[in-house]
Short mmCIF file of C-alpha atoms in Angstrom, two decimals:
data_model
loop_
_atom_site.label_atom_id
_atom_site.label_comp_id
_atom_site.label_asym_id
_atom_site.label_seq_id
_atom_site.Cartn_x
_atom_site.Cartn_y
_atom_site.Cartn_z
CA MET A 26 36.70 68.18 -19.48
CA ASN A 27 34.31 65.80 -21.16
CA LYS A 28 35.29 63.69 -24.09
CA PRO A 29 34.32 65.49 -27.33
CA ILE A 30 31.25 64.19 -29.11
CA ARG A 31 32.38 62.54 -32.34
CA ILE A 32 30.13 63.17 -35.28
CA LEU A 33 30.31 61.69 -38.77
CA TYR A 34 28.85 64.29 -41.12
CA VAL A 35 27.90 63.24 -44.63
CA ASP A 36 27.23 66.07 -47.10
CA ASP A 37 28.39 66.75 -50.67
CA SER A 38 28.01 70.53 -50.35
CA MET A 39 31.24 72.07 -49.18
CA LEU A 40 29.41 75.25 -48.24
CA ASP A 41 26.97 73.42 -46.01
CA ARG A 42 29.78 71.40 -44.43
CA GLU A 43 31.62 74.56 -43.51
CA LEU A 44 28.49 76.11 -42.17
CA VAL A 45 27.75 73.15 -39.96
CA ARG A 46 31.34 72.70 -38.83
CA ASP A 47 31.45 76.34 -37.99
CA VAL A 48 28.41 76.05 -35.78
CA LEU A 49 29.47 72.83 -34.12
CA GLU A 50 33.20 73.21 -33.69
CA ARG A 51 33.67 76.90 -33.32
CA GLU A 52 30.61 77.92 -31.43
CA HIS A 53 30.43 74.76 -29.31
CA SER A 54 33.78 73.30 -28.55
CA GLY A 55 32.42 69.93 -27.41
CA PHE A 56 32.05 68.49 -30.91
CA GLN A 57 34.55 66.76 -33.14
CA ILE A 58 33.44 66.48 -36.75
CA VAL A 59 34.57 63.86 -39.27
CA GLU A 60 33.31 64.71 -42.75
CA ALA A 61 32.43 62.60 -45.79
CA LYS A 62 31.42 64.09 -49.09
CA ASP A 63 30.48 60.99 -51.04
CA LYS A 64 29.64 57.35 -50.70
CA ARG A 65 33.25 56.10 -50.82
CA GLU A 66 34.37 58.50 -48.09
CA PHE A 67 31.32 57.74 -46.01
CA MET A 68 31.97 53.98 -46.12
CA THR A 69 35.63 54.44 -45.24
CA ARG A 70 34.92 56.82 -42.35
CA LEU A 71 32.07 54.75 -41.04
CA ALA A 72 34.33 51.68 -40.96
CA GLU A 73 36.76 53.63 -38.74
CA GLY A 74 33.89 53.68 -36.27
CA ASN A 75 33.69 55.06 -32.81
CA TYR A 76 31.10 57.79 -33.54
CA ASP A 77 28.52 59.15 -31.20
CA LEU A 78 26.19 60.32 -33.95
CA VAL A 79 25.78 60.54 -37.72
CA LEU A 80 24.57 63.66 -39.50
CA SER A 81 23.55 63.15 -43.09
CA ASP A 82 22.30 65.21 -45.99
CA LEU A 83 19.57 63.64 -48.05
CA HIS A 84 21.25 63.98 -51.39
CA ILE A 85 24.88 62.99 -51.75
CA LEU A 86 26.84 62.14 -54.88
CA GLY A 87 26.30 58.48 -55.69
CA PHE A 88 24.07 58.03 -52.70
CA GLN A 89 20.68 58.77 -51.24
CA GLY A 90 20.45 60.21 -47.74
CA LEU A 91 18.11 57.46 -46.61
CA GLN A 92 20.66 54.89 -47.85
CA VAL A 93 23.16 56.44 -45.45
CA LEU A 94 20.59 55.94 -42.71
CA ASP A 95 19.99 52.31 -43.73
CA THR A 96 23.71 51.54 -43.90
CA VAL A 97 24.36 52.98 -40.44
CA LYS A 98 21.37 51.20 -38.91
CA ALA A 99 22.48 47.91 -40.50
CA GLN A 100 26.00 48.15 -39.03
CA TYR A 101 25.46 50.08 -35.79
CA PRO A 102 21.79 49.76 -34.80
CA SER A 103 22.21 52.00 -31.76
CA LEU A 104 24.18 54.78 -33.47
CA PRO A 105 21.78 57.74 -33.77
CA VAL A 106 21.32 59.39 -37.20
CA ILE A 107 20.02 62.93 -37.82
CA ILE A 108 18.96 63.87 -41.33
CA VAL A 109 19.79 67.44 -42.45
CA THR A 110 18.31 68.67 -45.69
CA GLY A 111 17.49 71.76 -47.64
CA THR A 112 15.03 70.15 -50.02
CA GLY A 113 13.22 67.38 -48.23
CA THR A 114 9.48 67.03 -48.14
CA GLU A 115 7.32 66.18 -45.17
CA GLU A 116 6.81 62.63 -46.57
CA MET A 117 10.56 62.18 -46.75
CA ALA A 118 10.84 63.27 -43.12
CA VAL A 119 8.22 60.77 -42.02
CA GLU A 120 9.95 58.02 -44.03
CA ALA A 121 13.32 58.90 -42.40
CA MET A 122 11.85 58.71 -38.90
CA LYS A 123 10.22 55.41 -39.75
CA ARG A 124 13.55 53.95 -40.78
CA GLY A 125 15.15 54.92 -37.52
CA ALA A 126 16.37 58.53 -37.85
CA VAL A 127 16.39 60.23 -34.51
CA ASP A 128 15.56 63.70 -35.94
CA TYR A 129 15.07 65.61 -39.15
CA VAL A 130 16.53 69.11 -39.55
CA ILE A 131 15.87 71.70 -42.29
CA LYS A 132 18.94 73.60 -43.48
CA THR A 133 17.91 77.11 -42.50
CA PRO A 134 20.25 79.36 -40.52
CA HIS A 135 17.91 79.13 -37.56
CA HIS A 136 17.90 75.35 -37.53
CA ILE A 137 21.59 75.04 -38.18
CA ARG A 138 22.26 77.26 -35.20
CA ARG A 139 20.07 75.07 -33.12
CA LEU A 140 21.88 71.93 -34.36
CA PRO A 141 24.03 71.53 -31.19
CA MET A 142 20.84 71.42 -29.10
CA THR A 143 19.25 69.01 -31.53
CA ILE A 144 22.31 66.76 -31.32
CA MET A 145 22.44 66.91 -27.52
CA ALA A 146 18.74 66.12 -27.38
CA ALA A 147 19.19 63.19 -29.78
CA LEU A 148 22.08 61.84 -27.71
CA ALA A 149 20.13 62.29 -24.50
CA LYS A 150 17.22 60.49 -26.06
CA GLN A 151 19.63 57.81 -27.28
CA ARG A 152 21.14 57.46 -23.80
CA LEU A 153 17.71 57.19 -22.22
CA GLU A 154 16.76 54.65 -24.81
CA GLU A 155 19.91 52.69 -24.06
CA GLU A 156 19.32 52.83 -20.31
CA ARG A 157 15.77 51.75 -20.76
CA ARG A 158 16.92 48.87 -22.94
CA GLN A 159 19.56 47.83 -20.40
CA ALA A 160 17.10 48.08 -17.56
CA PHE A 161 14.64 46.02 -19.55
CA GLU A 162 17.32 43.42 -20.32
CA ALA A 163 18.37 43.32 -16.67
CA LEU A 164 14.76 42.90 -15.71
CA GLN A 165 14.35 40.10 -18.20
CA GLU A 166 17.49 38.46 -16.90
CA ARG A 167 16.27 38.66 -13.30
CA GLU A 168 12.94 37.32 -14.37
CA GLN A 169 14.68 34.42 -16.08
CA GLN A 170 16.78 33.80 -12.97
CA LEU A 171 13.70 33.84 -10.78
CA ARG A 172 11.88 31.52 -13.11
CA SER A 173 14.70 29.01 -13.19
CA LEU A 174 15.06 29.32 -9.42
CA ALA A 175 11.39 28.58 -9.02
CA GLU A 176 11.71 25.66 -11.41
CA SER A 177 14.70 24.25 -9.59
CA LEU A 178 12.89 24.69 -6.30
CA GLU A 179 9.92 22.83 -7.67
CA ASP A 180 12.30 20.20 -8.96
CA ARG A 181 13.90 19.81 -5.57
CA VAL A 182 10.57 19.64 -3.80
CA ARG A 183 9.45 17.04 -6.31
CA GLN A 184 12.63 15.03 -5.84
CA ARG A 185 12.35 15.18 -2.06
CA THR A 186 8.70 14.22 -2.20
CA GLU A 187 9.49 11.30 -4.47
CA ALA A 188 12.29 10.16 -2.18
CA LEU A 189 9.97 10.40 0.81
CA GLN A 190 7.23 8.50 -0.96
CA GLU A 191 9.72 5.84 -1.92
CA LYS A 192 10.85 5.51 1.69
CA HIS A 193 7.27 5.39 2.84
CA GLU A 194 6.53 2.69 0.29
CA GLU A 195 9.59 0.77 1.40
CA VAL A 196 8.54 0.92 5.04
CA ARG A 197 5.08 -0.24 4.08
CA ARG A 198 6.54 -3.13 2.04
CA LEU A 199 8.78 -4.13 4.90
CA ALA A 200 5.96 -3.93 7.40
CA SER A 201 3.67 -6.07 5.28
CA ALA A 202 6.50 -8.51 4.58
CA LEU A 203 6.94 -8.70 8.33
CA THR A 204 3.24 -9.34 8.88
CA LEU A 205 3.25 -12.05 6.20
CA ALA A 206 6.38 -13.59 7.67
CA GLU A 207 4.76 -13.59 11.08
CA GLN A 208 1.69 -15.33 9.69
CA ALA A 209 3.80 -17.89 7.84
CA GLU A 210 5.65 -18.60 11.08
CA ARG A 211 2.38 -18.97 12.94
CA ARG A 212 1.20 -21.48 10.34
CA ARG A 213 4.46 -23.38 10.60
CA ILE A 214 4.24 -23.64 14.38
CA ALA A 215 0.55 -24.54 14.17
CA ARG A 216 1.41 -27.36 11.76
CA LEU A 217 4.16 -28.61 14.05
CA LEU A 218 1.78 -28.62 16.99
CA HIS A 219 -0.99 -30.29 15.06
CA ASP A 220 0.95 -32.73 12.93
CA ASP A 221 3.61 -33.82 15.37
CA LEU A 222 3.00 -33.01 19.00
CA GLN A 223 -0.74 -33.68 19.02
CA GLN A 224 -0.45 -36.99 17.19
CA ILE A 225 2.09 -38.16 19.74
CA LEU A 226 -0.28 -37.14 22.53
CA TYR A 227 -3.27 -38.91 20.91
CA GLY A 228 -1.17 -42.05 20.49
CA LEU A 229 -0.08 -41.79 24.11
CA ARG A 230 -3.67 -41.52 25.25
CA VAL A 231 -4.76 -44.61 23.35
CA ARG A 232 -1.91 -46.55 24.95
CA LEU A 233 -2.91 -45.31 28.39
CA HIS A 234 -6.45 -46.42 27.66
CA VAL A 235 -5.29 -49.87 26.58
CA LEU A 236 -2.98 -50.04 29.59
CA GLY A 237 -5.95 -49.34 31.87
CA LEU A 238 -7.89 -52.16 30.24
CA ASP A 239 -5.04 -54.69 30.32
CA PHE A 240 -3.85 -54.29 33.90
CA SER A 241 -6.13 -55.06 36.73
CA VAL A 242 -5.96 -52.61 39.61
CA ASP A 243 -5.80 -55.61 41.95
CA ILE A 244 -2.40 -56.64 40.63
CA ALA A 245 -0.76 -53.32 41.27
CA PRO A 246 -2.46 -51.28 43.98
CA GLY A 247 -1.98 -47.55 43.48
CA LEU A 248 -1.57 -47.95 39.73
CA ALA A 249 -5.05 -46.54 39.06
CA GLU A 250 -4.17 -43.25 40.74
CA HIS A 251 -1.01 -42.80 38.65
CA LEU A 252 -2.82 -43.81 35.52
CA ASP A 253 -5.60 -41.30 36.14
CA TYR A 254 -3.04 -38.58 36.77
CA ILE A 255 -1.18 -39.34 33.54
CA LYS A 256 -4.43 -39.55 31.59
CA GLU A 257 -5.55 -36.21 32.95
CA SER A 258 -2.22 -34.54 32.16
CA THR A 259 -2.32 -35.94 28.65
CA GLU A 260 -5.83 -34.55 28.21
CA ARG A 261 -4.64 -31.16 29.39
CA ALA A 262 -1.64 -31.23 27.06
CA ILE A 263 -3.96 -32.11 24.18
CA ASP A 264 -6.28 -29.21 25.06
CA VAL A 265 -3.42 -26.74 25.31
CA THR A 266 -1.87 -27.71 21.99
CA ARG A 267 -5.25 -27.73 20.25
CA THR A 268 -6.16 -24.30 21.51
CA LEU A 269 -2.75 -22.98 20.59
CA SER A 270 -2.72 -24.42 17.08
CA ALA A 271 -6.29 -23.29 16.42
CA GLU A 272 -5.42 -19.79 17.53
CA LEU A 273 -2.23 -19.67 15.54
CA ASN A 274 -3.88 -20.88 12.36
CA PRO A 275 -7.66 -21.26 12.56
CA PRO A 276 -8.62 -24.14 10.23
CA VAL A 277 -11.80 -22.36 9.19
CA LEU A 278 -9.77 -19.77 7.29
CA LYS A 279 -9.83 -21.98 4.20
CA GLY A 280 -13.29 -20.61 3.35
CA GLU A 281 -13.85 -17.12 1.99
CA GLU A 282 -16.97 -16.25 3.93
CA LEU A 283 -16.34 -13.81 6.73
CA GLU A 284 -19.39 -15.00 8.64
CA ALA A 285 -18.06 -18.56 8.91
CA VAL A 286 -14.72 -17.25 10.08
CA LEU A 287 -16.29 -15.01 12.71
CA GLN A 288 -18.62 -17.82 13.82
CA TRP A 289 -15.62 -20.02 14.37
CA LEU A 290 -14.03 -17.27 16.44
CA VAL A 291 -17.21 -16.78 18.48
CA GLN A 292 -17.39 -20.49 19.20
CA HIS A 293 -13.70 -20.66 19.96
CA MET A 294 -13.86 -17.72 22.40
CA HIS A 295 -16.78 -19.39 24.14
CA GLU A 296 -15.15 -22.79 24.44
CA ALA A 297 -11.65 -21.66 25.27
CA TYR A 298 -12.29 -18.51 27.33
CA ASP A 299 -15.93 -18.68 28.40
CA LEU A 300 -16.71 -15.42 26.64
CA MET A 301 -20.25 -15.19 25.24
CA VAL A 302 -20.11 -13.34 21.95
CA HIS A 303 -23.24 -12.22 20.09
CA LEU A 304 -22.53 -12.13 16.39
CA LYS A 305 -24.41 -10.20 13.74
CA VAL A 306 -23.24 -10.29 10.12
CA GLU A 307 -25.14 -8.35 7.47
CA GLY A 308 -24.99 -9.62 3.91
CA ASN A 309 -22.70 -12.16 2.33
CA LEU A 310 -19.29 -10.68 3.11
CA LYS A 311 -16.37 -12.36 1.40
CA VAL A 312 -12.68 -11.81 2.00
CA HIS A 313 -10.68 -13.43 -0.79
CA SER A 314 -7.19 -13.31 0.64
CA GLU A 315 -6.46 -15.91 3.31
CA ASP A 316 -3.84 -13.61 4.77
CA LYS A 317 -6.40 -10.89 5.21
CA ARG A 318 -8.91 -13.30 6.76
CA LEU A 319 -6.28 -14.42 9.24
CA PHE A 320 -5.38 -10.79 9.87
CA LEU A 321 -9.01 -9.81 10.55
CA VAL A 322 -9.58 -12.79 12.82
CA GLN A 323 -6.45 -11.88 14.77
CA LEU A 324 -7.63 -8.29 15.13
CA VAL A 325 -11.09 -9.23 16.32
CA ARG A 326 -9.63 -11.84 18.65
CA GLU A 327 -7.30 -9.28 20.19
CA LEU A 328 -10.22 -6.92 20.71
CA LEU A 329 -12.16 -9.75 22.38
CA PHE A 330 -9.16 -10.53 24.57
CA ASN A 331 -9.22 -6.90 25.64
CA VAL A 332 -12.83 -7.42 26.69
CA ILE A 333 -11.83 -10.40 28.84
CA LYS A 334 -8.71 -8.78 30.29
CA HIS A 335 -9.76 -5.18 30.78
CA ALA A 336 -13.52 -4.83 30.51
CA ARG A 337 -13.89 -7.70 33.02
CA VAL A 338 -17.16 -8.98 31.61
CA ASP A 339 -18.03 -12.30 29.98
CA GLU A 340 -20.18 -10.97 27.18
CA ALA A 341 -19.42 -9.04 24.00
CA TRP A 342 -21.09 -8.05 20.72
CA VAL A 343 -19.51 -8.34 17.28
CA GLU A 344 -21.15 -6.79 14.26
CA ALA A 345 -19.92 -6.89 10.63
CA TYR A 346 -21.30 -5.14 7.58
CA SER A 347 -20.21 -3.32 4.45
CA ASP A 348 -20.61 0.39 3.90
CA LYS A 349 -19.59 2.29 0.76
CA GLY A 350 -16.69 0.02 -0.14
CA TRP A 351 -15.58 -0.48 3.45
CA LEU A 352 -15.75 -3.61 5.51
CA ILE A 353 -16.76 -2.56 9.02
CA ILE A 354 -16.33 -4.76 12.08
CA ARG A 355 -17.44 -3.47 15.47
CA VAL A 356 -16.63 -5.01 18.84
CA GLU A 357 -18.66 -3.80 21.82
CA ASP A 358 -18.86 -4.58 25.51
CA GLN A 359 -20.63 -3.20 28.54
CA GLY A 360 -17.66 -3.53 30.84
CA VAL A 361 -15.70 -1.04 32.91
CA GLY A 362 -14.64 0.96 29.84
CA PHE A 363 -11.67 3.31 29.75
CA ASP A 364 -10.66 6.83 28.85
CA PRO A 365 -9.29 6.71 25.29
CA GLU A 366 -7.37 9.98 25.81
CA LYS A 367 -5.57 8.52 28.77
CA VAL A 368 -4.79 5.33 26.93
CA GLN A 369 -3.33 7.26 24.01
CA ARG A 370 -1.34 9.61 26.22
CA ARG A 371 0.20 7.11 28.52
CA HIS A 372 0.98 4.19 26.22
CA TRP A 373 -0.01 1.80 28.93
CA LYS A 374 1.55 -1.57 28.73
CA ASN A 375 -1.85 -3.22 28.65
CA SER A 376 -3.13 -0.95 25.91
CA LEU A 377 -0.40 -1.97 23.53
CA GLY A 378 -2.83 -4.39 21.92
CA LEU A 379 -5.01 -1.52 20.78
CA PHE A 380 -2.07 0.36 19.31
CA SER A 381 -0.72 -2.60 17.43
CA VAL A 382 -4.24 -3.17 16.06
CA ARG A 383 -4.27 0.38 14.72
CA GLU A 384 -0.79 0.12 13.23
CA ARG A 385 -1.45 -3.17 11.51
CA LEU A 386 -4.76 -1.88 10.18
CA GLN A 387 -2.96 0.97 8.49
CA LEU A 388 -1.00 -1.59 6.49
CA PHE A 389 -4.25 -2.51 4.77
CA GLY A 390 -5.33 1.10 4.35
CA GLY A 391 -7.70 0.55 7.25
CA ARG A 392 -8.56 2.61 10.30
CA MET A 393 -9.87 2.21 13.81
CA GLU A 394 -12.21 4.25 15.95
CA ILE A 395 -12.34 3.98 19.71
CA ASP A 396 -15.50 4.94 21.47
CA ALA A 397 -15.17 4.36 25.19
CA GLN A 398 -15.80 6.03 28.53
CA PRO A 399 -14.96 4.96 32.04
CA ASP A 400 -17.79 2.78 33.43
CA LYS A 401 -19.74 2.97 30.18
CA GLY A 402 -18.28 0.09 28.21
CA SER A 403 -16.30 0.35 25.00
CA ARG A 404 -16.95 0.18 21.29
CA ILE A 405 -14.08 -0.35 18.88
CA THR A 406 -14.78 -0.07 15.16
CA ILE A 407 -12.31 -1.24 12.55
CA ALA A 408 -12.71 -0.51 8.85
CA THR A 409 -10.74 -1.89 5.89
CA PRO A 410 -11.30 -1.29 2.18
CA LEU A 411 -13.46 -4.13 0.89
CA GLU A 412 -11.73 -4.68 -2.43
CA ARG A 413 -8.18 -4.21 -1.29
CA GLU A 414 -5.97 -7.23 -0.78
CA ILE A 415 -2.89 -7.47 1.40
CA PRO A 416 0.02 -5.66 -0.29
CA GLU A 417 2.45 -8.17 -1.76
CA MET B 7 -15.96 -63.47 11.51
CA LYS B 8 -14.16 -60.19 12.29
CA SER B 9 -14.92 -56.98 10.42
CA LYS B 10 -11.98 -55.84 8.32
CA ILE B 11 -10.90 -52.28 9.13
CA PHE B 12 -8.67 -50.31 6.79
CA VAL B 13 -6.82 -47.31 8.29
CA VAL B 14 -5.52 -44.29 6.34
CA GLU B 15 -3.25 -42.36 8.69
CA ASP B 16 0.09 -40.68 8.09
CA HIS B 17 1.28 -40.58 11.71
CA LYS B 18 3.13 -43.63 12.96
CA GLU B 19 2.00 -43.08 16.57
CA MET B 20 -1.63 -43.08 15.54
CA ARG B 21 -1.28 -46.15 13.31
CA GLN B 22 0.22 -48.03 16.25
CA ALA B 23 -2.53 -46.74 18.53
CA TYR B 24 -5.27 -47.90 16.13
CA ALA B 25 -3.67 -51.34 15.93
CA LEU B 26 -3.62 -51.63 19.73
CA LEU B 27 -7.13 -50.32 20.12
CA ILE B 28 -8.88 -52.22 17.36
CA ASN B 29 -7.09 -55.54 17.32
CA ARG B 30 -8.00 -56.22 20.98
CA GLU B 31 -11.72 -56.15 20.10
CA PRO B 32 -13.16 -59.62 19.43
CA ASP B 33 -15.20 -58.51 16.43
CA LEU B 34 -12.75 -56.13 14.75
CA GLU B 35 -9.35 -56.38 13.11
CA ILE B 36 -6.94 -54.09 11.32
CA TYR B 37 -6.92 -55.42 7.82
CA ASP B 38 -4.43 -53.06 6.19
CA MET B 39 -3.13 -49.52 6.46
CA ALA B 40 -2.04 -46.72 4.14
CA VAL B 41 -0.10 -43.52 4.70
CA THR B 42 -1.43 -41.51 1.74
CA GLY B 43 -4.73 -41.21 -0.09
CA GLU B 44 -3.22 -42.59 -3.29
CA GLU B 45 -1.88 -45.68 -1.50
CA ALA B 46 -5.27 -46.24 0.13
CA LEU B 47 -7.16 -46.07 -3.19
CA GLU B 48 -4.81 -48.59 -4.75
CA LYS B 49 -5.02 -51.11 -1.89
CA ILE B 50 -8.77 -50.77 -1.42
CA GLU B 51 -9.46 -51.22 -5.10
CA SER B 52 -7.76 -54.62 -5.22
CA ASP B 53 -9.27 -55.92 -1.98
CA PRO B 54 -12.01 -53.90 -0.30
CA PRO B 55 -12.39 -53.92 3.52
CA ASP B 56 -15.60 -53.63 5.57
CA LEU B 57 -14.86 -50.07 6.78
CA VAL B 58 -12.27 -47.35 6.18
CA VAL B 59 -10.99 -45.05 8.91
CA ILE B 60 -9.62 -41.86 7.30
CA ASP B 61 -7.48 -39.14 8.86
CA LEU B 62 -8.68 -35.84 7.42
CA SER B 63 -5.29 -34.21 7.13
CA LEU B 64 -3.16 -36.35 4.86
CA PRO B 65 0.18 -35.52 3.24
CA GLY B 66 0.69 -35.39 -0.52
CA GLY B 67 -1.61 -34.43 -3.33
CA MET B 68 -4.73 -36.19 -2.13
CA SER B 69 -6.38 -34.64 0.91
CA GLY B 70 -8.64 -36.62 3.21
CA LEU B 71 -11.66 -34.85 1.73
CA LYS B 72 -10.68 -35.80 -1.83
CA LEU B 73 -10.13 -39.40 -0.75
CA ILE B 74 -13.60 -39.53 0.82
CA LYS B 75 -15.21 -38.18 -2.37
CA GLN B 76 -13.32 -40.66 -4.53
CA LEU B 77 -14.06 -43.70 -2.34
CA HIS B 78 -17.71 -42.69 -2.05
CA GLU B 79 -17.95 -42.41 -5.81
CA ASP B 80 -16.22 -45.78 -6.38
CA ARG B 81 -18.09 -47.69 -3.64
CA PRO B 82 -21.16 -45.85 -2.30
CA ASN B 83 -21.84 -48.65 0.21
CA LEU B 84 -18.38 -48.79 1.77
CA PRO B 85 -18.67 -47.25 5.27
CA LEU B 86 -16.24 -44.36 5.80
CA LEU B 87 -15.38 -43.03 9.25
CA VAL B 88 -13.44 -39.78 9.37
CA VAL B 89 -11.07 -38.91 12.19
CA SER B 90 -9.81 -35.37 12.63
CA GLY B 91 -7.74 -33.27 14.97
CA HIS B 92 -10.06 -30.36 14.26
CA ASP B 93 -13.40 -30.35 15.98
CA ASP B 94 -14.91 -27.63 13.82
CA VAL B 95 -18.47 -28.09 12.62
CA TYR B 96 -17.23 -26.59 9.40
CA TYR B 97 -15.18 -29.75 8.84
CA ALA B 98 -17.82 -32.17 10.07
CA GLU B 99 -20.41 -30.75 7.70
CA GLY B 100 -17.98 -30.93 4.80
CA VAL B 101 -17.04 -34.58 5.24
CA LEU B 102 -20.64 -35.73 5.77
CA GLN B 103 -21.63 -33.96 2.58
CA ALA B 104 -18.72 -35.60 0.75
CA GLY B 105 -20.05 -39.05 1.63
CA ALA B 106 -18.57 -40.01 4.99
CA HIS B 107 -20.79 -41.90 7.47
CA GLY B 108 -19.23 -40.65 10.65
CA PHE B 109 -16.94 -38.02 12.10
CA VAL B 110 -14.82 -38.58 15.20
CA ASP B 111 -12.72 -35.94 16.85
CA LYS B 112 -9.35 -37.28 17.94
CA LYS B 113 -10.00 -35.52 21.21
CA GLU B 114 -12.77 -37.99 22.05
CA ALA B 115 -11.95 -40.80 24.48
CA PRO B 116 -10.47 -43.88 22.78
CA TYR B 117 -13.51 -46.09 23.47
CA VAL B 118 -15.64 -43.63 21.48
CA MET B 119 -13.62 -44.59 18.44
CA VAL B 120 -14.46 -48.27 18.83
CA ASP B 121 -18.11 -47.43 19.42
CA ALA B 122 -18.17 -45.25 16.31
CA ILE B 123 -16.66 -48.03 14.18
CA ARG B 124 -19.32 -50.51 15.30
CA ARG B 125 -22.19 -48.08 14.68
CA VAL B 126 -21.04 -47.07 11.20
CA LEU B 127 -20.54 -50.79 10.40
CA GLN B 128 -24.19 -51.27 11.32
CA GLY B 129 -25.20 -48.58 8.83
CA GLU B 130 -25.76 -45.74 11.29
CA GLN B 131 -24.38 -42.23 10.96
CA TYR B 132 -22.00 -41.37 13.79
CA LEU B 133 -21.38 -37.95 15.33
CA SER B 134 -20.21 -37.42 18.88
CA GLU B 135 -22.69 -35.76 21.20
CA ARG B 136 -20.45 -32.67 21.33
CA MET B 137 -20.33 -32.36 17.57
CA ARG B 138 -24.04 -33.01 17.19
CA GLN B 139 -24.73 -30.15 19.58
CA LYS B 140 -22.34 -27.84 17.78
CA LEU B 141 -24.05 -28.58 14.49
CA GLU B 142 -27.43 -27.87 16.06
CA ASN B 143 -26.12 -24.60 17.50
CA ARG B 144 -24.79 -23.57 14.16
CA LYS B 145 -28.08 -24.21 12.46
CA THR B 146 -30.20 -22.49 15.06
CA ARG B 147 -27.90 -19.73 16.28
CA PRO B 148 -29.80 -16.46 16.04
CA LEU B 149 -28.03 -13.68 14.21
CA ASN B 150 -28.24 -11.15 17.03
#
């Protein structure tokens, strides 16, 4: 058995109340009627609460039917109200519906008899309304959940991305600190070689020279041979230390002009390694940072060493120019060439130079292109942003 | 009368070598020496020599190049012979422009040094054959 439907019925006409109660309680057992005949009773009963529906006449002692409607809607917005009246006009009906009445019933025997159906329909409509509202709220809630989920996802992606970028930046800083440290160390060793070791060797050579002048070969036979040997070894030691210190820290790097730096390198490669390098520099290219000049010279030198070691020729071409904000340096030879794919796949020991060139270039936002084929020579192009300095 | 040679050189070994090399020549003598550019300027100002031998890489605030410029400005007729451990044309050009009269690479044989001193004393400009060729190459090297 279902719970009875509790109805608060507000009407000052005893006759009407009986009529309605008769229809609702006697003919349809599912209703339980609580009656109020005036404003005071209505307020008291309403406060007791727990109704499924309110029926109200339009004219009650001390009260207007629409005020009943307003009071109910103010306290229980979802409690349905049906207006029952014997005198109402069409305008009144429209006004009642506007203010939230669920139906409007004329007090004729026919309509009163139909009241149970009207009430059931109002409740069904109310229930549907409630379900729709709940579904809508649930939908809104899900939407809110989804939105915040999406936001938190975005947040997490952003956080991860930031963390990754930070790591990347850190690695880049470390790598460039390492490169700078390496260059500082090179300079230190170059200074040691030049300032200490070479001076001792020069001094030694002058003494050997003076010794040769002061002692006659006649006095000590065989002395000349020893002296020549020592002189020759000293010369060799001087050559070795000079080459080494010049390679570690080329003196020409004090100037900003790339052409002068590359000319020094060309001359150096010719004198020290017998490699003939044809140089072509377009325009007045300047590299302001000494570190970057040293870096570029080291790169080009390594590429030229590759020509000597692997291309097995004694001639190479170096070209430098600027193109759309990039400084381009190209090193070419007509030697035995190689298969770039193979070199990249196998990580050959002797191709390490090329890989370290590429890695170090990336530190400066630069890149490298390898254009080579077996037996057709090789062409390596390196590009660095013109305006960018070494990262501090 | 021996020509008075002043040597500016921060390496002890080289100062001793210059003394041995120069003092055995009948017409030359080491007159005084300095370790830094500042010391050289001070000594030369009070008692000028006939020729100054200058090591290009000097310690302290005054580089060899600055010393050359200063001496040349103070005494345009004082012969200056520059000695360097770097044989780059880049350097040779720079010191000649700054006012030096000769450039000797330390790599050259010791007798070259004595020869260079005598020539600069006679008012000639001195460059070793090697360096002269390098300078020529630099000026005439085609760009491609």
